[in-house]
Every structure is written in structure tokens, then in C-alpha cells.
CSV table of C-alpha atoms in Angstrom, one decimal:
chain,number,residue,atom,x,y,z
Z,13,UNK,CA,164.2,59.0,-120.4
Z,14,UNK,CA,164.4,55.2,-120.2
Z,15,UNK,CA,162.5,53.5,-117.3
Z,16,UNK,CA,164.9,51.4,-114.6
Z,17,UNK,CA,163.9,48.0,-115.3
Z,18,UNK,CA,163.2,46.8,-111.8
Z,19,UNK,CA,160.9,50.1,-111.8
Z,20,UNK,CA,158.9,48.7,-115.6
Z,21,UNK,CA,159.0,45.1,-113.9
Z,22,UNK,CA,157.0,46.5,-110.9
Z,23,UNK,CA,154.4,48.8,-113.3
Z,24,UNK,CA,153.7,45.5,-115.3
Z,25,UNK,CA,153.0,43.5,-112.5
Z,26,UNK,CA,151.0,46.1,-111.2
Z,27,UNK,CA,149.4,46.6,-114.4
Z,28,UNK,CA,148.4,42.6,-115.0
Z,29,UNK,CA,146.7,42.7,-112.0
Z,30,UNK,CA,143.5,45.3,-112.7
Z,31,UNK,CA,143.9,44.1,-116.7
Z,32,UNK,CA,141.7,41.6,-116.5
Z,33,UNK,CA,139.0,43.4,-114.2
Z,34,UNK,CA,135.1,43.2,-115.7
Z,35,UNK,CA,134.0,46.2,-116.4
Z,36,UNK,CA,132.1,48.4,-113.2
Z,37,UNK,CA,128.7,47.6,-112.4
Z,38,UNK,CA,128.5,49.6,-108.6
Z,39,UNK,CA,130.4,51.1,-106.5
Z,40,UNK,CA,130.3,53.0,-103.6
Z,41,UNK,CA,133.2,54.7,-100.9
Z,42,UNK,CA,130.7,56.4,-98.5
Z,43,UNK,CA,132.8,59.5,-99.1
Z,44,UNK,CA,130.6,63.2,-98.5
Z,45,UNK,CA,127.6,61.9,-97.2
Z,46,UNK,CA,125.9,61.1,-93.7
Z,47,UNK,CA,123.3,59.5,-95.1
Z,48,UNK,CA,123.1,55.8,-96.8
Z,49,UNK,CA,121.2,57.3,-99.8
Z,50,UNK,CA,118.4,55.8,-102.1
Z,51,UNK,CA,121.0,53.4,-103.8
Z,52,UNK,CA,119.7,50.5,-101.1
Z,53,UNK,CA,116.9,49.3,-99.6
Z,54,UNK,CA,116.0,48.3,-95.9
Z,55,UNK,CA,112.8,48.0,-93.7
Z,56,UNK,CA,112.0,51.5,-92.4
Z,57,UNK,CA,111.6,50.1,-89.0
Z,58,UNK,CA,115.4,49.3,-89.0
Z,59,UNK,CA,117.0,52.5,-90.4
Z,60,UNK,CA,118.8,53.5,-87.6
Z,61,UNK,CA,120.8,50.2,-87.7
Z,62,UNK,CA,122.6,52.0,-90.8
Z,63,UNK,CA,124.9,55.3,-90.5
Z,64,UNK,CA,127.4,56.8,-92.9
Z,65,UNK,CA,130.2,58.7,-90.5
Z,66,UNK,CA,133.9,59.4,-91.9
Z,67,UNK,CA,133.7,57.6,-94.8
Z,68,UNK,CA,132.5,54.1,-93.8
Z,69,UNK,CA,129.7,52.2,-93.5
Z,70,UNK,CA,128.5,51.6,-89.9
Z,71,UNK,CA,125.7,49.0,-89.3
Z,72,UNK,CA,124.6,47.6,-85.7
Z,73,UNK,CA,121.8,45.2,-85.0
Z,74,UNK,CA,118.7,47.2,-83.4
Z,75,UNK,CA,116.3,44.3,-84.0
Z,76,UNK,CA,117.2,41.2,-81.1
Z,77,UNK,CA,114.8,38.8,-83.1
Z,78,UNK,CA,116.7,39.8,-87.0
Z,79,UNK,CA,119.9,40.8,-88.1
Z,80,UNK,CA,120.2,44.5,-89.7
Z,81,UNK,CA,119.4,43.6,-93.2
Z,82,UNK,CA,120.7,45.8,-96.2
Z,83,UNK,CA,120.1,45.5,-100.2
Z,84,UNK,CA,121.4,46.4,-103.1
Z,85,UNK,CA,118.6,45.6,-105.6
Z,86,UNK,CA,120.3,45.2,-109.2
Z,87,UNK,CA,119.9,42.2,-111.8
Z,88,UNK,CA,123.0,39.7,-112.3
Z,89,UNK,CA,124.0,36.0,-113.0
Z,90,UNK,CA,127.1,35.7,-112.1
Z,91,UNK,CA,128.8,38.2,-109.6
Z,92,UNK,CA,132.2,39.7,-109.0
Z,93,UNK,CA,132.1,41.5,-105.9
Z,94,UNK,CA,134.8,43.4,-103.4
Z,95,UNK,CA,134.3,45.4,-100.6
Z,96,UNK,CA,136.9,46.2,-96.9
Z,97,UNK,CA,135.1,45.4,-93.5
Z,98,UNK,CA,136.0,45.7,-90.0
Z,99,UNK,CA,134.9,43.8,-87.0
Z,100,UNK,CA,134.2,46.8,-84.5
Z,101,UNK,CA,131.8,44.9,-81.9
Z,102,UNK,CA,129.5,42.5,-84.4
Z,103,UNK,CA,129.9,38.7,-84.0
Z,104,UNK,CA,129.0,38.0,-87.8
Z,105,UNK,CA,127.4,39.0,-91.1
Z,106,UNK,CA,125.7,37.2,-94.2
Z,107,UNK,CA,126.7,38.3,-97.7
Z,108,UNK,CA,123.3,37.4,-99.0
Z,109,UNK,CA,122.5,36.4,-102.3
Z,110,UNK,CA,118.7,37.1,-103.5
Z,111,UNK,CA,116.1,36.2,-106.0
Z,112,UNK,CA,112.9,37.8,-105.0
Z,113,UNK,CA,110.8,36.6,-107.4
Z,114,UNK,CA,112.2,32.5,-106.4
Z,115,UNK,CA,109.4,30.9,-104.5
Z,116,UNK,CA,111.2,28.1,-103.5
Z,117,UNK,CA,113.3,29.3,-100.9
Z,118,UNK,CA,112.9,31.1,-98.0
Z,119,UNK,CA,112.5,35.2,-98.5
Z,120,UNK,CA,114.6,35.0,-102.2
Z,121,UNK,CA,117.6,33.7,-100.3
Z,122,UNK,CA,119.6,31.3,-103.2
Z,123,UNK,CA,123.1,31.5,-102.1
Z,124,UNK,CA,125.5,33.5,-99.5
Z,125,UNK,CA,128.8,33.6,-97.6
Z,126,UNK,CA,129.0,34.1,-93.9
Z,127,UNK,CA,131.6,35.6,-91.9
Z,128,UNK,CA,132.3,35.9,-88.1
Z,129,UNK,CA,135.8,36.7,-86.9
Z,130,UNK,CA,136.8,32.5,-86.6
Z,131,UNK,CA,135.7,31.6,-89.7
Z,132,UNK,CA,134.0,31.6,-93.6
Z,133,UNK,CA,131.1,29.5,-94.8
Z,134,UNK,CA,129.8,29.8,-98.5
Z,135,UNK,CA,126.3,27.8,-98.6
Z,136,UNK,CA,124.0,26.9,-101.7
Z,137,UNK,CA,121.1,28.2,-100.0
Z,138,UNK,CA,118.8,26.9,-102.6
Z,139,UNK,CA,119.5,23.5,-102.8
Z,140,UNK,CA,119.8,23.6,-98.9
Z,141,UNK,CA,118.9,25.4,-95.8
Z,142,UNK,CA,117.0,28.1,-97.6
Z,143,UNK,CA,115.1,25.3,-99.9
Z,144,UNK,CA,111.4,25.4,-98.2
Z,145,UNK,CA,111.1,21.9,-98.4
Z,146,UNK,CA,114.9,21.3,-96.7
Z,147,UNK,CA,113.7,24.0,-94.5
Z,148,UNK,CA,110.7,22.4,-93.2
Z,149,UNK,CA,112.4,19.6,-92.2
Z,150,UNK,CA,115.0,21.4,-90.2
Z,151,UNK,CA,112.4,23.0,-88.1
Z,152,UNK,CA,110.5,18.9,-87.8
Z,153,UNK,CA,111.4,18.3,-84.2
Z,154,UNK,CA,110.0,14.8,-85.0
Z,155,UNK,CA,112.2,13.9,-88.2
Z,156,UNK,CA,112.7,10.1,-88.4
Z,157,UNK,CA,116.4,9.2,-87.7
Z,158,UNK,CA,116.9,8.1,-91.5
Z,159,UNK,CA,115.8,11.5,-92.9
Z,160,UNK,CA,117.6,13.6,-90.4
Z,161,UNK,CA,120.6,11.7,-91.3
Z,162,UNK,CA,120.0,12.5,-95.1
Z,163,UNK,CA,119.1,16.5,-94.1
Z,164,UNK,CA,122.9,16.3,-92.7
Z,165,UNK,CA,124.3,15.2,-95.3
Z,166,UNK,CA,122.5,17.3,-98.0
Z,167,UNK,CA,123.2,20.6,-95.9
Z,168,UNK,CA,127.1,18.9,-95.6
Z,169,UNK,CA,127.1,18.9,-99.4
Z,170,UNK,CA,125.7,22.4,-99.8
Z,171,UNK,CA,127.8,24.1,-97.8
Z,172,UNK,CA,131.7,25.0,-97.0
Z,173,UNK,CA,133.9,26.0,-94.3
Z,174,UNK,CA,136.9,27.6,-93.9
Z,175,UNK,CA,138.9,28.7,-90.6
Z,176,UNK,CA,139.7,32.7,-91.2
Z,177,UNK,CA,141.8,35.4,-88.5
Z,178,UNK,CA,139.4,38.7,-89.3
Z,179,UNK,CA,140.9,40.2,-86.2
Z,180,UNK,CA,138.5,42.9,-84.2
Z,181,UNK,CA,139.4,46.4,-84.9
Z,182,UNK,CA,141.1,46.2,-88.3
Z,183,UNK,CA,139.9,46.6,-92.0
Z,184,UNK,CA,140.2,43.4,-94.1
Z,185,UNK,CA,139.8,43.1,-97.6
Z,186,UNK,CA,137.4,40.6,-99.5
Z,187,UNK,CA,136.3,39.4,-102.6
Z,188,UNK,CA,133.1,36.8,-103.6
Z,189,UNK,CA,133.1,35.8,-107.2
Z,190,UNK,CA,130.5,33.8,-108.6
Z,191,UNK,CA,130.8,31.7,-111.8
Z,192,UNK,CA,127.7,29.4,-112.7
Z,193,UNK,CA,127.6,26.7,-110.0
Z,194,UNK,CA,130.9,27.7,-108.7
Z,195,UNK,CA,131.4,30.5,-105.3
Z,196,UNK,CA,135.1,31.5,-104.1
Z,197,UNK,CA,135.6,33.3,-101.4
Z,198,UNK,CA,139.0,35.6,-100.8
Z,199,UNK,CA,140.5,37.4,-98.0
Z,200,UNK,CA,143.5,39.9,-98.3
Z,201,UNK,CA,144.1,38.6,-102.0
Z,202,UNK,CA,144.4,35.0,-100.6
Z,203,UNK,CA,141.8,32.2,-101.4
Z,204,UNK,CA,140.1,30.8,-98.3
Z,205,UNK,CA,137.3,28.6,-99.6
Z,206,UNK,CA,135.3,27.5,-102.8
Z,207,UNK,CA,131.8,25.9,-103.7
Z,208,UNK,CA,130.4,24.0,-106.4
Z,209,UNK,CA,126.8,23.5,-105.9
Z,210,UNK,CA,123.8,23.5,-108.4
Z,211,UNK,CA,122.0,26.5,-106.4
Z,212,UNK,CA,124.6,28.8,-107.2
Z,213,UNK,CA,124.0,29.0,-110.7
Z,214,UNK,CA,120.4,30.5,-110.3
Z,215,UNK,CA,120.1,32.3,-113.2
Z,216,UNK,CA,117.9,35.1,-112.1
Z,217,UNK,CA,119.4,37.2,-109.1
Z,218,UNK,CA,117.9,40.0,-107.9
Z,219,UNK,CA,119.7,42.3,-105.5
Z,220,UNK,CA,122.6,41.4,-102.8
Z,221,UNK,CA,123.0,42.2,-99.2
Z,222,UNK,CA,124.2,42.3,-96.1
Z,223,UNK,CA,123.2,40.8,-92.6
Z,224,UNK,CA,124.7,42.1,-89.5
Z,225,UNK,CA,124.5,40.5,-86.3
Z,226,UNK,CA,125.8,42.8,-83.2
Z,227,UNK,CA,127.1,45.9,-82.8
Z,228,UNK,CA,128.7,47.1,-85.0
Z,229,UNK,CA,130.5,45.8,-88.7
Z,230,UNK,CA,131.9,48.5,-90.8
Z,231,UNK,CA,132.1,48.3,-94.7
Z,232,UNK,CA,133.9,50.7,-97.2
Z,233,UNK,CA,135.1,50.4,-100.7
Z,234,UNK,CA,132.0,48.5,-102.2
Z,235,UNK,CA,132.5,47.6,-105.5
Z,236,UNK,CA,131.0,45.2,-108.1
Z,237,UNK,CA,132.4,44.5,-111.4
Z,238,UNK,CA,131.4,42.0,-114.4
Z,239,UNK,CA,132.5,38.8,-113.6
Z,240,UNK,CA,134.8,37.1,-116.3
Z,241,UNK,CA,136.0,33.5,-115.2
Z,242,UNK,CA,139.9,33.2,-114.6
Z,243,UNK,CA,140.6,36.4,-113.4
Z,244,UNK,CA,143.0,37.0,-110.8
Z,245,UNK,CA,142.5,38.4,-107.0
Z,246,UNK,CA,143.4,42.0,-107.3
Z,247,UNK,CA,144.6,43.7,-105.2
Z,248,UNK,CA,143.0,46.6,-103.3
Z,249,UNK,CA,143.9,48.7,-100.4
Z,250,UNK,CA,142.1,50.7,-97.8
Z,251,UNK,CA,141.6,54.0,-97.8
């Protein structure tokens, strides 16, 4: 039986876009299971900020003074990563990118994204706010008027922003892909912002996370792949 043509148009388009997909490093779609499981790691003090229920991932700040902090300890350079999310109470979240063993930032931190309902920021953490030297004189109530000047515009150039709609209540779809120096961001298969920065290139990462600020963000469909430069935004729907 021959196939319609409109119908082989649609299955090759379909096809192209998971052809060029890296092959799996982790995954993970909460399915059967109530717990989170030995596949991350957080501070014992702050495991109830993190529950498996119907499928989804469910973390809530308990901590006022930190945000819910959760790792996935595994070894890369570059990073393709995807997972769906869902405001359900939370004001924002880091996608946190780590070197543990980096002593010149603040706790590992070398690059992340951050997301609140408004809007995106991707930030070279280790060239910027992270960097313990930058760091040191962000907290300098007494910075000279010349330096604090050239702190804003270092943490200008380490850093991007983009205006995003993640409305309250419904899953959205992302996807962070790191290249050497270079970070893009996508929402719903659409690119919303990009970074070039130094800092991103680390070559050594260790683990990446998540930091949740309120109550509560929900994440599902976790899944990181080798990252190959030039391919396309898949795309993925939730279950």
C-alpha cells in the first residue's frame, strides 16, 4: 500500500525533528514511584521540600533563608537538557549549573538560567556574580563609585534577559543547550534568549540542579541527551 503523500510529508518532518538528537544520557518521568529515589542528591534537612505524586515532580521551599535545592550529580561539558515545568504557587527557580570541585566561585556554581513566570535570565556565573572575587564586591557596602560602576557592567556583560509568559497553572516545555562558551535557552520549541560568555565553557561540570523558591514548581519529563552543536528544538509534549 503506497503512503498519501501529505501523510509521508508529515512522517518526514516528524522524523527530522528527533534525527539529529545526541544520544540519552538521563532521563526520568516520575512515573510508579512516591519517592524521589537515590538518582539525586539534597540536604537531608530539606527532604520534605521534594515529593513524587501522580507522576510529577513537586518541590516547595521549606527553608525561608534557601531555596529547595536538588542535584543531579553526573560529569559533562557541554549539556543538552529538556524537561516540562509548571508554576503551581513558586515565584522562581534556578537551573543551576555546578563544578564542585571549582574554588573560585561560590558553592561550584559556574553557570545557570533563571525562570520566574515574567521572565528568563541565563548568567555566566563564573565570570560574574558567582566569581568570589566579583562576589565580594557585591556584598562591599563601601565600593568606590568607579568600581561599582565597573561591577555593573561586568555582571551586564555576564548575564541575559529575556521577557517570557510561563502562565500559573500550566505545563511549559523547555530546553537549555550548552555549547562551549555559548547557553540558549527555549520555551515551547521557540528560542527566547542566548549567551556567549567565557564561564560557560568550564570544562569540568559536575552535577546540575534545581532551585525553587515558593510553593510549589512541578517538573516532569527530565531528560538529558548529548549535546551536538546545530541541532534543532524538538519538539516534546506533555504527558
Amino acid at each position: 500500500m503506497k503512503t498519501p503523500p501529505l501523510l509521508l510529508i508529515t512522517l518526514l518532518n516528524v522524523a527530522s525533528l528527533f534525527a539529529d538528537d545526541g544520544k540519552p544520557i538521563f532521563a526520568d518521568d516520575f512515573e510508579n514511584r512516591t519517592e524521589l529515589g537515590a538518582a539525586y542528591t539534597v540536604k537531608s534537612d530539606w527532604a520534605e521540600s521534594f515529593k513524587v505524586t501522580n507522576g510529577k515532580l513537586v518541590i516547595s521551599q521549606v527553608n525561608p533563608n534557601h531555596g529547595a535545592v536538588l542535584r543531579k550529580d553526573i560529569p559533562f561539558k557541554d549539556l543538552d537538557l529538556e524537561f516540562d515545568l509548571r508554576f503551581n504557587g513558586g515565584t522562581s527557580f534556578n537551573l543551576v549549573i555546578n563544578d564542585q570541585n571549582e574554588k573560585s566561585v561560590w558553592s561550584g556554581h559556574v553557570s545557570r538560567v533563571v525562570f520566574t513566570p515574567k521572565k528568563l535570565s541565563i548568567k555566566d556565573d563564573k565570570k560574574g556574580s558567582m566569581n568570589l572575587e566579583v562576589r565580594k564586591q557585591r556584598l562591599d557596602k563601601n565600593l568606590s563609585a568607579e568600581k561599582k560602576k565597573a561591577l555593573e557592567d561586568l555582571l551586564a556583560e555576564t548575564e541575559t534577559n529575556a521577557k517570557v509568559d510561563l502562565k500559573p497553572n500550566e505545563w511549559h516545555h523547555v530546553r537549555v543547550r550548552i555549547i562551549g562558551d555559548r547557553m540558549d535557552a527555549w520555551i515551547a520549541g521557540n528560542k527566547v534568549a542566548e549567551l556567549t560568555s567565557p564561564g560557560i565553557a568550564h570544562p569540568t561540570k559536575t552535577s546540575f540542579g534545581f532551585t525553587v523558591t515558593g510553593t510549589s514548581i512541578d517538573f516532569d519529563n527530565i531528560k538529558m541527551v548529548e549535546a551536538i552543536a546545530g541541532t534543532s528544538e524538538p519538539v516534546r509534549l506533555h504527558k
